[in-house]
Amino acid sequence: MINLSFGGEDEDPLLKEAVMFAYRAGSLVVAAGGNEGLDGSPKGYPAAYPHVLTVGATNESNRVAPFSTIAPTVDLAAPGVSIPVAQPLTENPSGYVQAPGTSFSSPLVAGAAAWVWTTRSELDNTQLFELMRRSAVDIGPPGFDSASGYGILSIPSALSFPAPARDPQEPNEDPAQIEPRGVFPTGTQPLNGPGRLARSLSAQLDLNEDPLDLYRAWAPAHQVLHVRATGPVRVRILRRIGQSSKTATLVLGNHGSAAYRNASARGAYVYVEVTPATRVAAYTLRLTVARR
């Protein structure tokens, strides 16, 4: 469990890589959403990175605090007004001060998530991420909104909420995350291979937190790789250009399906890209290989 009670408007590639590495290693990363709600809510990091559980602040009336940053990446909210904070006695004789900020909301969610994870240790971090969002109590317009996300933190609800499905191979948004010796030493396993051509997999997408899934797939020589997805998603098949991180589209998928004929005399790995057609999308991906 990692809490990040800081932020800024400048992206930091090293910080993003560290967050993705922590998520791949099985950690849940929680971050303060920011305190710029009265200043236009500029995008802030690490809160805006994918796979980060972003937390806004609520007041004593369980309403979103005016200063809490509004953004589509906010996942849920927690108390962040009049929080007792230790203060040097030289500055306050009581030793405490009442302080506002999403920097206090975020560790409340991180601590609650640690409690839930200790009780429900069978969950992986992708399930816990979804569980903390879906079990929140809605306090704004019905459903998701950019001020409170899915709602305010509820520990009792999170302890009893049905476990969401696992989301495999995350993070997997670009070639560097799935190829061996990239961001992660082992990369990710290809969906299929010479000894196992057919394969199916179920996963989820979120326009803000998990906007793209990229997989490696084996296309045998002189055969056709068929990719079909069930769910509100779009599918493409792509190929890496040389050793760079750039990709080229081989076949533009027709909504949930695509096919690629490998006319060469050698089998080759290609990429299967899945993107959501709705804000949140659960899908099942099926790979088959045929002569034509």
Short mmCIF file of C-alpha atoms in Angstrom, two decimals, residues 57-196:
data_model
loop_
_atom_site.label_atom_id
_atom_site.label_comp_id
_atom_site.label_asym_id
_atom_site.label_seq_id
_atom_site.Cartn_x
_atom_site.Cartn_y
_atom_site.Cartn_z
CA ALA A 57 -11.85 15.86 -0.14
CA THR A 58 -15.22 16.14 1.61
CA ASN A 59 -16.36 18.44 4.43
CA GLU A 60 -18.24 17.78 7.67
CA SER A 61 -21.51 17.56 5.74
CA ASN A 62 -20.18 14.79 3.46
CA ARG A 63 -20.10 17.17 0.51
CA VAL A 64 -17.14 17.78 -1.76
CA ALA A 65 -14.98 20.58 -0.35
CA PRO A 66 -14.84 23.66 -2.62
CA PHE A 67 -11.03 23.48 -2.81
CA SER A 68 -10.97 19.82 -3.93
CA THR A 69 -9.73 19.51 -7.51
CA ILE A 70 -12.38 18.44 -10.02
CA ALA A 71 -11.08 15.96 -12.60
CA PRO A 72 -12.23 12.86 -14.49
CA THR A 73 -9.46 10.93 -12.71
CA VAL A 74 -10.99 11.39 -9.24
CA ASP A 75 -12.04 7.92 -8.04
CA LEU A 76 -13.60 8.58 -4.64
CA ALA A 77 -13.60 11.08 -1.78
CA ALA A 78 -12.86 11.10 1.94
CA PRO A 79 -12.86 13.66 4.78
CA GLY A 80 -10.40 16.48 4.16
CA VAL A 81 -11.66 19.46 6.17
CA SER A 82 -10.80 20.33 9.79
CA ILE A 83 -8.44 17.37 10.12
CA PRO A 84 -6.45 17.39 13.41
CA VAL A 85 -2.76 17.62 12.49
CA ALA A 86 0.19 17.58 14.88
CA GLN A 87 1.89 20.95 15.18
CA PRO A 88 5.07 22.02 17.05
CA LEU A 89 4.23 23.41 20.49
CA THR A 90 6.18 26.54 19.61
CA GLU A 91 3.58 27.29 16.96
CA ASN A 92 0.46 26.02 18.74
CA PRO A 93 0.33 25.38 22.50
CA SER A 94 -2.19 22.55 22.04
CA GLY A 95 0.17 20.63 19.76
CA TYR A 96 -2.50 20.38 17.06
CA VAL A 97 -4.08 22.45 14.31
CA GLN A 98 -7.19 21.92 12.19
CA ALA A 99 -6.07 21.63 8.54
CA PRO A 100 -7.79 21.08 5.16
CA GLY A 101 -6.53 19.26 2.09
CA THR A 102 -6.76 16.17 -0.08
CA SER A 103 -3.35 15.28 1.36
CA PHE A 104 -5.29 14.16 4.44
CA SER A 105 -8.09 12.48 2.48
CA SER A 106 -5.68 10.26 0.59
CA PRO A 107 -4.06 8.51 3.59
CA LEU A 108 -7.53 7.88 5.05
CA VAL A 109 -8.37 5.91 1.91
CA ALA A 110 -4.96 4.19 1.91
CA GLY A 111 -5.40 3.15 5.53
CA ALA A 112 -8.94 1.95 4.89
CA ALA A 113 -7.80 -0.02 1.85
CA ALA A 114 -5.06 -1.64 3.94
CA TRP A 115 -7.71 -2.67 6.48
CA VAL A 116 -9.90 -4.14 3.73
CA TRP A 117 -6.94 -5.92 2.11
CA THR A 118 -5.86 -7.42 5.44
CA THR A 119 -9.37 -8.78 5.94
CA ARG A 120 -9.78 -9.85 2.32
CA SER A 121 -6.28 -11.00 1.51
CA GLU A 122 -7.43 -13.12 -1.45
CA LEU A 123 -7.89 -9.96 -3.54
CA ASP A 124 -5.18 -8.74 -5.87
CA ASN A 125 -4.46 -5.03 -6.31
CA THR A 126 -6.61 -4.70 -9.45
CA GLN A 127 -9.59 -6.08 -7.54
CA LEU A 128 -8.93 -3.88 -4.51
CA PHE A 129 -8.68 -0.82 -6.76
CA GLU A 130 -12.14 -1.49 -8.19
CA LEU A 131 -13.58 -2.54 -4.85
CA MET A 132 -12.69 0.76 -3.16
CA ARG A 133 -14.34 2.68 -6.00
CA ARG A 134 -17.47 0.59 -6.42
CA SER A 135 -18.19 0.33 -2.68
CA ALA A 136 -18.12 4.12 -2.18
CA VAL A 137 -21.39 5.79 -1.20
CA ASP A 138 -22.67 8.08 -3.95
CA ILE A 139 -22.92 11.70 -2.76
CA GLY A 140 -23.22 13.60 -6.05
CA PRO A 141 -25.20 13.16 -9.24
CA PRO A 142 -26.19 9.50 -9.69
CA GLY A 143 -23.21 7.45 -10.78
CA PHE A 144 -19.70 8.71 -11.42
CA ASP A 145 -18.88 12.42 -11.34
CA SER A 146 -15.62 14.36 -11.57
CA ALA A 147 -15.91 15.92 -8.11
CA SER A 148 -16.45 12.88 -5.88
CA GLY A 149 -15.71 10.03 -8.30
CA TYR A 150 -17.87 7.10 -7.29
CA GLY A 151 -18.66 8.63 -3.89
CA ILE A 152 -17.38 8.86 -0.33
CA LEU A 153 -15.26 6.17 1.30
CA SER A 154 -17.25 3.48 3.13
CA ILE A 155 -15.24 0.88 5.05
CA PRO A 156 -18.27 -1.29 6.01
CA SER A 157 -19.35 -1.42 2.38
CA ALA A 158 -15.84 -2.24 1.17
CA LEU A 159 -15.55 -5.07 3.67
CA SER A 160 -18.68 -6.77 2.34
CA PHE A 161 -18.83 -5.69 -1.31
CA PRO A 162 -18.63 -8.56 -3.86
CA ALA A 163 -15.14 -9.04 -5.24
CA PRO A 164 -14.71 -7.57 -8.74
CA ALA A 165 -13.07 -9.64 -11.47
CA ARG A 166 -9.29 -9.54 -11.76
CA ASP A 167 -7.74 -7.43 -14.52
CA PRO A 168 -4.74 -9.38 -15.88
CA GLN A 169 -1.34 -8.15 -17.11
CA GLU A 170 -1.68 -4.57 -15.83
CA PRO A 171 -0.24 -2.11 -16.55
CA ASN A 172 -0.10 -2.85 -20.28
CA GLU A 173 -0.62 0.41 -22.14
CA ASP A 174 2.48 0.51 -24.34
CA PRO A 175 5.16 -1.81 -25.77
CA ALA A 176 7.72 -0.86 -23.13
CA GLN A 177 5.40 -2.27 -20.45
CA ILE A 178 4.80 -5.63 -22.14
CA GLU A 179 8.08 -6.42 -23.90
CA PRO A 180 10.81 -8.23 -21.91
CA ARG A 181 13.64 -6.00 -20.72
CA GLY A 182 11.45 -2.92 -20.99
CA VAL A 183 10.03 -1.13 -17.97
CA PHE A 184 9.58 -4.54 -16.35
CA PRO A 185 12.34 -7.16 -16.71
CA THR A 186 10.05 -10.02 -17.74
CA GLY A 187 7.42 -8.05 -19.63
CA THR A 188 4.13 -9.95 -20.00
CA GLN A 189 3.38 -13.39 -21.36
CA PRO A 190 2.06 -13.45 -24.95
CA LEU A 191 -1.60 -14.38 -25.22
CA ASN A 192 -0.77 -17.32 -27.47
CA GLY A 193 2.26 -19.00 -28.99
CA PRO A 194 3.47 -21.76 -31.32
CA GLY A 195 2.25 -24.45 -28.95
CA ARG A 196 -1.05 -22.81 -28.05
#
